[in-house]
Amino acid sequence: SQQGEEDPQALSIQEGENATMNCSYKTSINNLQWYRQNSGRGLVHLILIRSNEREKHSGRLRVTLDTSKKSSSLLITASRAADTASYFCATDGGSNYKLTFGKGTLLTVNP
Amino acid sequence: SQTIHQWPATLVQPVGSPLSLECTVEGTSNPNLYWYRQAAGRGLQLLFYSVGIGQISSEVPQNLSASRPQDRQFILSSKKLLLSDSGFYLCAWTTGQGVYEQYFGPGTRLTVT
Protein backbone atom coordinates (compact mmCIF):
# COMPACT_ATOMS: atom_id res chain seq x y z
CA SER A 1 0.00 0.00 0.00
CA GLN A 2 1.09 3.57 -0.57
CA GLN A 3 2.95 5.10 2.36
CA GLY A 4 2.20 8.65 1.30
CA GLU A 5 -1.08 9.99 -0.01
CA GLU A 6 -1.32 13.47 -1.47
CA ASP A 7 -4.37 15.66 -1.29
CA PRO A 8 -5.90 17.06 -3.43
CA GLN A 9 -5.37 14.88 -6.48
CA ALA A 10 -5.63 17.95 -8.71
CA LEU A 11 -5.43 21.67 -8.06
CA SER A 12 -6.02 24.54 -10.49
CA ILE A 13 -5.13 28.10 -9.54
CA GLN A 14 -4.33 31.46 -11.12
CA GLU A 15 -0.83 32.81 -11.47
CA GLY A 16 0.19 34.73 -8.36
CA GLU A 17 -1.95 32.68 -6.00
CA ASN A 18 -0.55 30.31 -3.41
CA ALA A 19 -0.83 26.54 -3.81
CA THR A 20 -1.03 24.16 -0.88
CA MET A 21 -0.68 20.40 -1.19
CA ASN A 22 -0.96 17.92 1.64
CA CYS A 23 0.56 14.52 2.28
CA SER A 24 -0.43 11.91 4.83
CA TYR A 25 1.57 8.81 5.67
CA LYS A 26 1.13 5.73 7.79
CA THR A 27 4.31 4.65 9.56
CA SER A 28 7.13 6.38 11.38
CA ILE A 29 9.72 8.12 9.24
CA ASN A 30 13.26 9.47 9.36
CA ASN A 31 12.52 12.07 6.73
CA LEU A 32 9.93 13.17 4.19
CA GLN A 33 10.72 14.53 0.76
CA TRP A 34 8.86 16.42 -1.92
CA TYR A 35 9.48 15.97 -5.63
CA ARG A 36 8.22 17.64 -8.76
CA GLN A 37 7.57 15.99 -12.14
CA ASN A 38 6.92 17.82 -15.36
CA SER A 39 4.82 15.87 -17.83
CA GLY A 40 6.77 13.03 -19.40
CA ARG A 41 9.94 13.75 -17.44
CA GLY A 42 11.82 12.34 -14.50
CA LEU A 43 11.25 13.56 -10.97
CA VAL A 44 13.23 16.43 -9.49
CA HIS A 45 13.95 16.68 -5.78
CA LEU A 46 12.56 19.84 -4.16
CA ILE A 47 13.08 19.62 -0.42
CA LEU A 48 13.77 17.17 2.39
CA ILE A 49 12.50 17.64 5.93
CA ARG A 50 13.74 15.48 8.79
CA SER A 51 11.46 13.98 11.40
CA ASN A 52 12.79 16.33 14.08
CA GLU A 53 12.06 19.43 11.97
CA ARG A 54 8.69 21.18 11.84
CA GLU A 55 9.17 23.64 9.02
CA LYS A 56 11.59 24.24 6.19
CA HIS A 57 11.87 26.89 3.51
CA SER A 58 13.50 26.92 0.09
CA GLY A 59 12.83 29.94 -2.09
CA ARG A 60 9.07 30.08 -2.72
CA LEU A 61 8.58 26.65 -1.12
CA ARG A 62 7.55 26.08 2.46
CA VAL A 63 7.19 22.59 3.88
CA THR A 64 5.73 21.69 7.24
CA LEU A 65 5.79 18.36 9.01
CA ASP A 66 3.56 17.18 11.84
CA THR A 67 4.75 13.76 12.96
CA SER A 68 1.96 13.46 15.54
CA LYS A 69 -0.59 13.65 12.73
CA LYS A 70 1.66 11.90 10.21
CA SER A 71 1.15 14.67 7.73
CA SER A 72 3.08 17.24 5.73
CA SER A 73 2.16 20.18 3.56
CA LEU A 74 3.91 21.89 0.66
CA LEU A 75 3.13 25.55 0.06
CA ILE A 76 4.19 27.26 -3.16
CA THR A 77 3.84 31.02 -2.86
CA ALA A 78 3.24 33.45 -5.71
CA SER A 79 2.79 30.63 -8.19
CA ARG A 80 3.88 30.89 -11.81
CA ALA A 81 2.72 29.10 -14.94
CA ALA A 82 6.07 27.29 -14.90
CA ASP A 83 5.09 25.67 -11.58
CA THR A 84 2.56 23.55 -13.47
CA ALA A 85 3.58 19.95 -12.71
CA SER A 86 2.79 16.95 -10.53
CA TYR A 87 4.08 17.06 -6.99
CA PHE A 88 4.84 13.94 -4.98
CA CYS A 89 5.69 13.33 -1.37
CA ALA A 90 7.96 10.44 -0.49
CA THR A 91 8.72 8.83 2.85
CA ASP A 92 11.36 6.37 3.97
CA GLY A 93 9.15 4.48 6.42
CA GLY A 94 12.21 3.91 8.58
CA SER A 95 14.09 2.19 5.75
CA ASN A 96 17.77 2.89 5.10
CA TYR A 97 17.38 2.51 1.37
CA LYS A 98 13.84 2.87 0.07
CA LEU A 99 11.41 5.67 -0.56
CA THR A 100 7.67 5.18 -0.99
CA PHE A 101 5.94 7.73 -3.18
CA GLY A 102 2.36 8.90 -3.10
CA LYS A 103 0.16 9.24 -6.18
CA GLY A 104 0.84 12.94 -6.49
CA THR A 105 -1.03 16.21 -6.86
CA LEU A 106 -1.39 17.64 -10.35
CA LEU A 107 -0.99 21.41 -10.06
CA THR A 108 -2.11 23.61 -12.93
CA VAL A 109 -1.23 27.30 -12.75
CA ASN A 110 -3.22 29.34 -15.25
CA PRO A 111 -1.58 32.48 -16.68
CA SER B 1 28.89 16.71 -11.70
CA GLN B 2 26.74 13.64 -11.65
CA THR B 3 24.48 12.63 -14.52
CA ILE B 4 22.16 9.72 -15.09
CA HIS B 5 21.28 8.29 -18.48
CA GLN B 6 18.46 6.03 -19.56
CA TRP B 7 17.83 4.47 -22.93
CA PRO B 8 15.90 4.08 -24.99
CA ALA B 9 13.62 7.07 -24.43
CA THR B 10 10.62 5.33 -25.98
CA LEU B 11 9.94 1.75 -26.89
CA VAL B 12 7.05 -0.10 -28.50
CA GLN B 13 7.22 -3.85 -28.11
CA PRO B 14 4.79 -6.69 -28.87
CA VAL B 15 3.45 -8.96 -26.16
CA GLY B 16 5.79 -11.86 -25.52
CA SER B 17 8.93 -10.08 -26.71
CA PRO B 18 11.99 -9.57 -24.49
CA LEU B 19 12.95 -6.29 -22.85
CA SER B 20 16.19 -4.64 -21.85
CA LEU B 21 16.33 -1.12 -20.39
CA GLU B 22 19.63 0.36 -19.37
CA CYS B 23 20.56 3.00 -16.84
CA THR B 24 24.03 4.41 -16.22
CA VAL B 25 25.28 6.96 -13.74
CA GLU B 26 28.33 9.16 -14.17
CA GLY B 27 30.31 11.19 -11.69
CA THR B 28 29.76 9.13 -8.55
CA SER B 29 30.83 5.78 -7.19
CA ASN B 30 28.98 3.04 -5.33
CA PRO B 31 25.54 4.62 -5.72
CA ASN B 32 22.33 2.99 -4.61
CA LEU B 33 20.30 2.38 -7.77
CA TYR B 34 16.54 2.08 -8.24
CA TRP B 35 14.02 1.08 -10.89
CA TYR B 36 10.50 2.50 -10.66
CA ARG B 37 7.45 2.11 -12.84
CA GLN B 38 4.79 4.77 -13.19
CA ALA B 39 1.42 3.91 -14.71
CA ALA B 40 -0.57 6.73 -16.32
CA GLY B 41 -1.82 9.17 -13.69
CA ARG B 42 -0.36 7.11 -10.86
CA GLY B 43 2.46 7.35 -8.40
CA LEU B 44 5.78 5.56 -8.58
CA GLN B 45 6.02 1.86 -7.84
CA LEU B 46 9.43 0.68 -6.68
CA LEU B 47 10.42 -2.41 -8.66
CA PHE B 48 14.06 -3.10 -7.71
CA TYR B 49 16.90 -1.49 -5.86
CA SER B 50 20.58 -2.28 -5.56
CA VAL B 51 23.16 -1.22 -2.98
CA GLY B 52 26.11 -2.79 -4.77
CA ILE B 53 27.32 -4.83 -7.73
CA GLY B 54 25.33 -8.05 -8.02
CA GLN B 55 23.06 -7.09 -5.09
CA ILE B 56 19.43 -6.81 -6.17
CA SER B 57 16.36 -6.44 -3.98
CA SER B 58 12.99 -7.11 -5.58
CA GLU B 59 9.96 -5.27 -4.32
CA VAL B 60 7.17 -6.61 -6.50
CA PRO B 61 6.85 -10.19 -7.85
CA GLN B 62 6.43 -10.01 -11.60
CA ASN B 63 7.97 -11.08 -14.85
CA LEU B 64 10.68 -8.43 -14.64
CA SER B 65 14.24 -8.84 -13.39
CA ALA B 66 17.14 -6.50 -12.72
CA SER B 67 20.89 -6.81 -12.82
CA ARG B 68 23.84 -4.66 -11.85
CA PRO B 69 26.85 -5.90 -13.77
CA GLN B 70 28.96 -2.80 -13.03
CA ASP B 71 29.03 -0.24 -10.25
CA ARG B 72 27.18 2.43 -12.18
CA GLN B 73 25.06 0.30 -14.53
CA PHE B 74 21.58 -0.98 -13.78
CA ILE B 75 19.58 -3.07 -16.25
CA LEU B 76 15.89 -3.96 -16.22
CA SER B 77 14.91 -7.02 -18.22
CA SER B 78 12.05 -9.28 -19.12
CA LYS B 79 11.98 -12.51 -21.09
CA LYS B 80 8.35 -12.10 -22.18
CA LEU B 81 6.49 -8.80 -21.94
CA LEU B 82 2.88 -8.56 -20.84
CA LEU B 83 0.38 -5.83 -21.73
CA SER B 84 0.43 -4.80 -18.07
CA ASP B 85 4.16 -4.00 -18.35
CA SER B 86 3.34 -0.82 -20.25
CA GLY B 87 4.31 2.32 -18.39
CA PHE B 88 6.95 4.90 -17.72
CA TYR B 89 10.13 3.39 -16.29
CA LEU B 90 12.38 5.57 -14.20
CA CYS B 91 15.87 4.90 -12.92
CA ALA B 92 17.21 6.79 -9.93
CA TRP B 93 20.32 6.92 -7.77
CA THR B 94 21.30 8.13 -4.36
CA THR B 95 24.46 8.10 -2.32
CA GLY B 96 25.49 5.98 0.61
CA GLN B 97 23.46 4.63 3.45
CA GLY B 98 20.45 6.47 4.72
CA VAL B 99 17.66 7.73 2.57
CA TYR B 100 18.54 11.03 1.02
CA GLU B 101 17.37 12.78 -2.09
CA GLN B 102 17.13 10.62 -5.18
CA TYR B 103 18.21 11.77 -8.61
CA PHE B 104 16.10 10.56 -11.48
CA GLY B 105 16.85 9.80 -15.10
CA PRO B 106 14.67 11.06 -17.96
CA GLY B 107 12.67 7.81 -18.12
CA THR B 108 11.68 5.28 -20.77
CA ARG B 109 8.13 5.18 -22.11
CA LEU B 110 7.29 1.52 -22.80
CA THR B 111 4.19 0.54 -24.74
CA VAL B 112 3.42 -3.15 -25.06
CA THR B 113 1.05 -3.88 -27.94
PDB file of C-alpha atoms in Angstrom:
ATOM      1  CA  SER A   1       0.000   0.000   0.000  1.00  0.00           C
ATOM      2  CA  GLN A   2       1.089   3.571  -0.566  1.00  0.00           C
ATOM      3  CA  GLN A   3       2.953   5.105   2.357  1.00  0.00           C
ATOM      4  CA  GLY A   4       2.198   8.650   1.299  1.00  0.00           C
ATOM      5  CA  GLU A   5      -1.079   9.989  -0.010  1.00  0.00           C
ATOM      6  CA  GLU A   6      -1.324  13.471  -1.474  1.00  0.00           C
ATOM      7  CA  ASP A   7      -4.371  15.656  -1.292  1.00  0.00           C
ATOM      8  CA  PRO A   8      -5.903  17.063  -3.426  1.00  0.00           C
ATOM      9  CA  GLN A   9      -5.371  14.881  -6.479  1.00  0.00           C
ATOM     10  CA  ALA A  10      -5.629  17.945  -8.708  1.00  0.00           C
ATOM     11  CA  LEU A  11      -5.427  21.667  -8.057  1.00  0.00           C
ATOM     12  CA  SER A  12      -6.018  24.536 -10.490  1.00  0.00           C
ATOM     13  CA  ILE A  13      -5.129  28.099  -9.540  1.00  0.00           C
ATOM     14  CA  GLN A  14      -4.332  31.462 -11.119  1.00  0.00           C
ATOM     15  CA  GLU A  15      -0.834  32.814 -11.472  1.00  0.00           C
ATOM     16  CA  GLY A  16       0.191  34.729  -8.362  1.00  0.00           C
ATOM     17  CA  GLU A  17      -1.950  32.679  -6.001  1.00  0.00           C
ATOM     18  CA  ASN A  18      -0.548  30.313  -3.411  1.00  0.00           C
ATOM     19  CA  ALA A  19      -0.829  26.536  -3.807  1.00  0.00           C
ATOM     20  CA  THR A  20      -1.029  24.157  -0.881  1.00  0.00           C
ATOM     21  CA  MET A  21      -0.683  20.400  -1.186  1.00  0.00           C
ATOM     22  CA  ASN A  22      -0.956  17.916   1.642  1.00  0.00           C
ATOM     23  CA  CYS A  23       0.559  14.524   2.279  1.00  0.00           C
ATOM     24  CA  SER A  24      -0.429  11.906   4.832  1.00  0.00           C
ATOM     25  CA  TYR A  25       1.571   8.813   5.667  1.00  0.00           C
ATOM     26  CA  LYS A  26       1.132   5.730   7.794  1.00  0.00           C
ATOM     27  CA  THR A  27       4.308   4.649   9.563  1.00  0.00           C
ATOM     28  CA  SER A  28       7.128   6.384  11.385  1.00  0.00           C
ATOM     29  CA  ILE A  29       9.718   8.119   9.238  1.00  0.00           C
ATOM     30  CA  ASN A  30      13.256   9.468   9.358  1.00  0.00           C
ATOM     31  CA  ASN A  31      12.525  12.074   6.735  1.00  0.00           C
ATOM     32  CA  LEU A  32       9.932  13.167   4.193  1.00  0.00           C
ATOM     33  CA  GLN A  33      10.724  14.533   0.763  1.00  0.00           C
ATOM     34  CA  TRP A  34       8.857  16.425  -1.919  1.00  0.00           C
ATOM     35  CA  TYR A  35       9.481  15.970  -5.635  1.00  0.00           C
ATOM     36  CA  ARG A  36       8.219  17.638  -8.762  1.00  0.00           C
ATOM     37  CA  GLN A  37       7.565  15.994 -12.135  1.00  0.00           C
ATOM     38  CA  ASN A  38       6.915  17.825 -15.360  1.00  0.00           C
ATOM     39  CA  SER A  39       4.815  15.870 -17.830  1.00  0.00           C
ATOM     40  CA  GLY A  40       6.773  13.032 -19.401  1.00  0.00           C
ATOM     41  CA  ARG A  41       9.942  13.753 -17.437  1.00  0.00           C
ATOM     42  CA  GLY A  42      11.822  12.337 -14.496  1.00  0.00           C
ATOM     43  CA  LEU A  43      11.254  13.563 -10.971  1.00  0.00           C
ATOM     44  CA  VAL A  44      13.230  16.431  -9.488  1.00  0.00           C
ATOM     45  CA  HIS A  45      13.946  16.681  -5.783  1.00  0.00           C
ATOM     46  CA  LEU A  46      12.565  19.838  -4.160  1.00  0.00           C
ATOM     47  CA  ILE A  47      13.076  19.616  -0.424  1.00  0.00           C
ATOM     48  CA  LEU A  48      13.771  17.169   2.394  1.00  0.00           C
ATOM     49  CA  ILE A  49      12.498  17.643   5.927  1.00  0.00           C
ATOM     50  CA  ARG A  50      13.736  15.477   8.789  1.00  0.00           C
ATOM     51  CA  SER A  51      11.457  13.982  11.404  1.00  0.00           C
ATOM     52  CA  ASN A  52      12.790  16.332  14.081  1.00  0.00           C
ATOM     53  CA  GLU A  53      12.061  19.427  11.968  1.00  0.00           C
ATOM     54  CA  ARG A  54       8.689  21.175  11.843  1.00  0.00           C
ATOM     55  CA  GLU A  55       9.170  23.637   9.020  1.00  0.00           C
ATOM     56  CA  LYS A  56      11.587  24.238   6.188  1.00  0.00           C
ATOM     57  CA  HIS A  57      11.866  26.888   3.506  1.00  0.00           C
ATOM     58  CA  SER A  58      13.500  26.920   0.093  1.00  0.00           C
ATOM     59  CA  GLY A  59      12.832  29.942  -2.090  1.00  0.00           C
ATOM     60  CA  ARG A  60       9.074  30.075  -2.723  1.00  0.00           C
ATOM     61  CA  LEU A  61       8.585  26.654  -1.122  1.00  0.00           C
ATOM     62  CA  ARG A  62       7.549  26.081   2.456  1.00  0.00           C
ATOM     63  CA  VAL A  63       7.195  22.590   3.875  1.00  0.00           C
ATOM     64  CA  THR A  64       5.727  21.686   7.238  1.00  0.00           C
ATOM     65  CA  LEU A  65       5.794  18.361   9.009  1.00  0.00           C
ATOM     66  CA  ASP A  66       3.558  17.177  11.839  1.00  0.00           C
ATOM     67  CA  THR A  67       4.750  13.762  12.963  1.00  0.00           C
ATOM     68  CA  SER A  68       1.963  13.456  15.542  1.00  0.00           C
ATOM     69  CA  LYS A  69      -0.585  13.653  12.729  1.00  0.00           C
ATOM     70  CA  LYS A  70       1.658  11.899  10.211  1.00  0.00           C
ATOM     71  CA  SER A  71       1.152  14.665   7.729  1.00  0.00           C
ATOM     72  CA  SER A  72       3.077  17.242   5.726  1.00  0.00           C
ATOM     73  CA  SER A  73       2.163  20.182   3.556  1.00  0.00           C
ATOM     74  CA  LEU A  74       3.908  21.889   0.659  1.00  0.00           C
ATOM     75  CA  LEU A  75       3.127  25.548   0.065  1.00  0.00           C
ATOM     76  CA  ILE A  76       4.188  27.263  -3.156  1.00  0.00           C
ATOM     77  CA  THR A  77       3.838  31.016  -2.856  1.00  0.00           C
ATOM     78  CA  ALA A  78       3.237  33.451  -5.711  1.00  0.00           C
ATOM     79  CA  SER A  79       2.792  30.633  -8.186  1.00  0.00           C
ATOM     80  CA  ARG A  80       3.877  30.893 -11.807  1.00  0.00           C
ATOM     81  CA  ALA A  81       2.722  29.102 -14.938  1.00  0.00           C
ATOM     82  CA  ALA A  82       6.071  27.287 -14.898  1.00  0.00           C
ATOM     83  CA  ASP A  83       5.088  25.670 -11.583  1.00  0.00           C
ATOM     84  CA  THR A  84       2.558  23.549 -13.471  1.00  0.00           C
ATOM     85  CA  ALA A  85       3.584  19.952 -12.711  1.00  0.00           C
ATOM     86  CA  SER A  86       2.795  16.950 -10.530  1.00  0.00           C
ATOM     87  CA  TYR A  87       4.077  17.063  -6.986  1.00  0.00           C
ATOM     88  CA  PHE A  88       4.841  13.940  -4.976  1.00  0.00           C
ATOM     89  CA  CYS A  89       5.691  13.330  -1.371  1.00  0.00           C
ATOM     90  CA  ALA A  90       7.964  10.441  -0.488  1.00  0.00           C
ATOM     91  CA  THR A  91       8.716   8.827   2.846  1.00  0.00           C
ATOM     92  CA  ASP A  92      11.362   6.365   3.966  1.00  0.00           C
ATOM     93  CA  GLY A  93       9.152   4.481   6.422  1.00  0.00           C
ATOM     94  CA  GLY A  94      12.212   3.911   8.577  1.00  0.00           C
ATOM     95  CA  SER A  95      14.094   2.187   5.747  1.00  0.00           C
ATOM     96  CA  ASN A  96      17.773   2.891   5.104  1.00  0.00           C
ATOM     97  CA  TYR A  97      17.383   2.506   1.369  1.00  0.00           C
ATOM     98  CA  LYS A  98      13.844   2.866   0.069  1.00  0.00           C
ATOM     99  CA  LEU A  99      11.406   5.666  -0.564  1.00  0.00           C
ATOM    100  CA  THR A 100       7.674   5.184  -0.986  1.00  0.00           C
ATOM    101  CA  PHE A 101       5.937   7.726  -3.176  1.00  0.00           C
ATOM    102  CA  GLY A 102       2.358   8.903  -3.100  1.00  0.00           C
ATOM    103  CA  LYS A 103       0.157   9.242  -6.178  1.00  0.00           C
ATOM    104  CA  GLY A 104       0.835  12.944  -6.493  1.00  0.00           C
ATOM    105  CA  THR A 105      -1.034  16.213  -6.856  1.00  0.00           C
ATOM    106  CA  LEU A 106      -1.386  17.644 -10.349  1.00  0.00           C
ATOM    107  CA  LEU A 107      -0.992  21.409 -10.064  1.00  0.00           C
ATOM    108  CA  THR A 108      -2.107  23.612 -12.929  1.00  0.00           C
ATOM    109  CA  VAL A 109      -1.234  27.297 -12.752  1.00  0.00           C
ATOM    110  CA  ASN A 110      -3.218  29.336 -15.249  1.00  0.00           C
ATOM    111  CA  PRO A 111      -1.576  32.483 -16.679  1.00  0.00           C
TER     112      PRO A 111
ATOM    113  CA  SER B   1      28.894  16.715 -11.701  1.00  0.00           C
ATOM    114  CA  GLN B   2      26.741  13.637 -11.646  1.00  0.00           C
ATOM    115  CA  THR B   3      24.480  12.630 -14.519  1.00  0.00           C
ATOM    116  CA  ILE B   4      22.158   9.718 -15.094  1.00  0.00           C
ATOM    117  CA  HIS B   5      21.283   8.288 -18.478  1.00  0.00           C
ATOM    118  CA  GLN B   6      18.465   6.029 -19.558  1.00  0.00           C
ATOM    119  CA  TRP B   7      17.831   4.469 -22.926  1.00  0.00           C
ATOM    120  CA  PRO B   8      15.904   4.077 -24.987  1.00  0.00           C
ATOM    121  CA  ALA B   9      13.619   7.073 -24.430  1.00  0.00           C
ATOM    122  CA  THR B  10      10.619   5.334 -25.979  1.00  0.00           C
ATOM    123  CA  LEU B  11       9.944   1.747 -26.888  1.00  0.00           C
ATOM    124  CA  VAL B  12       7.052  -0.098 -28.497  1.00  0.00           C
ATOM    125  CA  GLN B  13       7.221  -3.853 -28.110  1.00  0.00           C
ATOM    126  CA  PRO B  14       4.791  -6.691 -28.870  1.00  0.00           C
ATOM    127  CA  VAL B  15       3.453  -8.959 -26.159  1.00  0.00           C
ATOM    128  CA  GLY B  16       5.793 -11.863 -25.518  1.00  0.00           C
ATOM    129  CA  SER B  17       8.926 -10.079 -26.709  1.00  0.00           C
ATOM    130  CA  PRO B  18      11.990  -9.570 -24.492  1.00  0.00           C
ATOM    131  CA  LEU B  19      12.952  -6.290 -22.849  1.00  0.00           C
ATOM    132  CA  SER B  20      16.187  -4.643 -21.847  1.00  0.00           C
ATOM    133  CA  LEU B  21      16.326  -1.123 -20.391  1.00  0.00           C
ATOM    134  CA  GLU B  22      19.632   0.359 -19.374  1.00  0.00           C
ATOM    135  CA  CYS B  23      20.565   3.000 -16.842  1.00  0.00           C
ATOM    136  CA  THR B  24      24.029   4.408 -16.223  1.00  0.00           C
ATOM    137  CA  VAL B  25      25.275   6.961 -13.737  1.00  0.00           C
ATOM    138  CA  GLU B  26      28.326   9.165 -14.168  1.00  0.00           C
ATOM    139  CA  GLY B  27      30.306  11.190 -11.686  1.00  0.00           C
ATOM    140  CA  THR B  28      29.755   9.129  -8.552  1.00  0.00           C
ATOM    141  CA  SER B  29      30.831   5.776  -7.194  1.00  0.00           C
ATOM    142  CA  ASN B  30      28.979   3.039  -5.330  1.00  0.00           C
ATOM    143  CA  PRO B  31      25.537   4.619  -5.724  1.00  0.00           C
ATOM    144  CA  ASN B  32      22.327   2.988  -4.605  1.00  0.00           C
ATOM    145  CA  LEU B  33      20.298   2.376  -7.766  1.00  0.00           C
ATOM    146  CA  TYR B  34      16.540   2.081  -8.236  1.00  0.00           C
ATOM    147  CA  TRP B  35      14.023   1.078 -10.894  1.00  0.00           C
ATOM    148  CA  TYR B  36      10.502   2.500 -10.655  1.00  0.00           C
ATOM    149  CA  ARG B  37       7.445   2.108 -12.839  1.00  0.00           C
ATOM    150  CA  GLN B  38       4.789   4.768 -13.191  1.00  0.00           C
ATOM    151  CA  ALA B  39       1.419   3.912 -14.713  1.00  0.00           C
ATOM    152  CA  ALA B  40      -0.570   6.729 -16.321  1.00  0.00           C
ATOM    153  CA  GLY B  41      -1.823   9.165 -13.687  1.00  0.00           C
ATOM    154  CA  ARG B  42      -0.359   7.109 -10.864  1.00  0.00           C
ATOM    155  CA  GLY B  43       2.462   7.348  -8.405  1.00  0.00           C
ATOM    156  CA  LEU B  44       5.776   5.562  -8.579  1.00  0.00           C
ATOM    157  CA  GLN B  45       6.016   1.860  -7.837  1.00  0.00           C
ATOM    158  CA  LEU B  46       9.432   0.681  -6.682  1.00  0.00           C
ATOM    159  CA  LEU B  47      10.422  -2.410  -8.658  1.00  0.00           C
ATOM    160  CA  PHE B  48      14.056  -3.097  -7.711  1.00  0.00           C
ATOM    161  CA  TYR B  49      16.904  -1.493  -5.857  1.00  0.00           C
ATOM    162  CA  SER B  50      20.583  -2.280  -5.561  1.00  0.00           C
ATOM    163  CA  VAL B  51      23.155  -1.222  -2.975  1.00  0.00           C
ATOM    164  CA  GLY B  52      26.113  -2.793  -4.767  1.00  0.00           C
ATOM    165  CA  ILE B  53      27.318  -4.833  -7.734  1.00  0.00           C
ATOM    166  CA  GLY B  54      25.327  -8.049  -8.018  1.00  0.00           C
ATOM    167  CA  GLN B  55      23.057  -7.089  -5.092  1.00  0.00           C
ATOM    168  CA  ILE B  56      19.426  -6.812  -6.167  1.00  0.00           C
ATOM    169  CA  SER B  57      16.359  -6.443  -3.979  1.00  0.00           C
ATOM    170  CA  SER B  58      12.988  -7.106  -5.582  1.00  0.00           C
ATOM    171  CA  GLU B  59       9.959  -5.266  -4.321  1.00  0.00           C
ATOM    172  CA  VAL B  60       7.173  -6.608  -6.504  1.00  0.00           C
ATOM    173  CA  PRO B  61       6.846 -10.188  -7.845  1.00  0.00           C
ATOM    174  CA  GLN B  62       6.426 -10.010 -11.596  1.00  0.00           C
ATOM    175  CA  ASN B  63       7.969 -11.075 -14.855  1.00  0.00           C
ATOM    176  CA  LEU B  64      10.685  -8.426 -14.640  1.00  0.00           C
ATOM    177  CA  SER B  65      14.238  -8.837 -13.394  1.00  0.00           C
ATOM    178  CA  ALA B  66      17.141  -6.497 -12.724  1.00  0.00           C
ATOM    179  CA  SER B  67      20.887  -6.812 -12.824  1.00  0.00           C
ATOM    180  CA  ARG B  68      23.839  -4.658 -11.854  1.00  0.00           C
ATOM    181  CA  PRO B  69      26.853  -5.895 -13.767  1.00  0.00           C
ATOM    182  CA  GLN B  70      28.965  -2.805 -13.032  1.00  0.00           C
ATOM    183  CA  ASP B  71      29.032  -0.243 -10.245  1.00  0.00           C
ATOM    184  CA  ARG B  72      27.184   2.430 -12.182  1.00  0.00           C
ATOM    185  CA  GLN B  73      25.064   0.305 -14.529  1.00  0.00           C
ATOM    186  CA  PHE B  74      21.577  -0.978 -13.775  1.00  0.00           C
ATOM    187  CA  ILE B  75      19.580  -3.073 -16.247  1.00  0.00           C
ATOM    188  CA  LEU B  76      15.888  -3.960 -16.224  1.00  0.00           C
ATOM    189  CA  SER B  77      14.906  -7.022 -18.220  1.00  0.00           C
ATOM    190  CA  SER B  78      12.050  -9.278 -19.125  1.00  0.00           C
ATOM    191  CA  LYS B  79      11.977 -12.508 -21.087  1.00  0.00           C
ATOM    192  CA  LYS B  80       8.353 -12.096 -22.184  1.00  0.00           C
ATOM    193  CA  LEU B  81       6.491  -8.804 -21.940  1.00  0.00           C
ATOM    194  CA  LEU B  82       2.877  -8.558 -20.838  1.00  0.00           C
ATOM    195  CA  LEU B  83       0.379  -5.827 -21.725  1.00  0.00           C
ATOM    196  CA  SER B  84       0.431  -4.800 -18.075  1.00  0.00           C
ATOM    197  CA  ASP B  85       4.158  -4.004 -18.347  1.00  0.00           C
ATOM    198  CA  SER B  86       3.336  -0.820 -20.253  1.00  0.00           C
ATOM    199  CA  GLY B  87       4.309   2.318 -18.387  1.00  0.00           C
ATOM    200  CA  PHE B  88       6.947   4.900 -17.718  1.00  0.00           C
ATOM    201  CA  TYR B  89      10.134   3.394 -16.286  1.00  0.00           C
ATOM    202  CA  LEU B  90      12.383   5.575 -14.199  1.00  0.00           C
ATOM    203  CA  CYS B  91      15.868   4.899 -12.924  1.00  0.00           C
ATOM    204  CA  ALA B  92      17.211   6.787  -9.926  1.00  0.00           C
ATOM    205  CA  TRP B  93      20.321   6.924  -7.765  1.00  0.00           C
ATOM    206  CA  THR B  94      21.300   8.135  -4.360  1.00  0.00           C
ATOM    207  CA  THR B  95      24.463   8.103  -2.316  1.00  0.00           C
ATOM    208  CA  GLY B  96      25.487   5.982   0.605  1.00  0.00           C
ATOM    209  CA  GLN B  97      23.463   4.635   3.449  1.00  0.00           C
ATOM    210  CA  GLY B  98      20.446   6.468   4.715  1.00  0.00           C
ATOM    211  CA  VAL B  99      17.659   7.728   2.567  1.00  0.00           C
ATOM    212  CA  TYR B 100      18.535  11.031   1.022  1.00  0.00           C
ATOM    213  CA  GLU B 101      17.372  12.781  -2.092  1.00  0.00           C
ATOM    214  CA  GLN B 102      17.130  10.620  -5.176  1.00  0.00           C
ATOM    215  CA  TYR B 103      18.209  11.774  -8.606  1.00  0.00           C
ATOM    216  CA  PHE B 104      16.099  10.555 -11.481  1.00  0.00           C
ATOM    217  CA  GLY B 105      16.848   9.801 -15.097  1.00  0.00           C
ATOM    218  CA  PRO B 106      14.672  11.056 -17.956  1.00  0.00           C
ATOM    219  CA  GLY B 107      12.671   7.813 -18.123  1.00  0.00           C
ATOM    220  CA  THR B 108      11.675   5.275 -20.766  1.00  0.00           C
ATOM    221  CA  ARG B 109       8.133   5.180 -22.107  1.00  0.00           C
ATOM    222  CA  LEU B 110       7.294   1.520 -22.804  1.00  0.00           C
ATOM    223  CA  THR B 111       4.191   0.541 -24.739  1.00  0.00           C
ATOM    224  CA  VAL B 112       3.423  -3.149 -25.057  1.00  0.00           C
ATOM    225  CA  THR B 113       1.054  -3.883 -27.942  1.00  0.00           C
TER     226      THR B 113
END
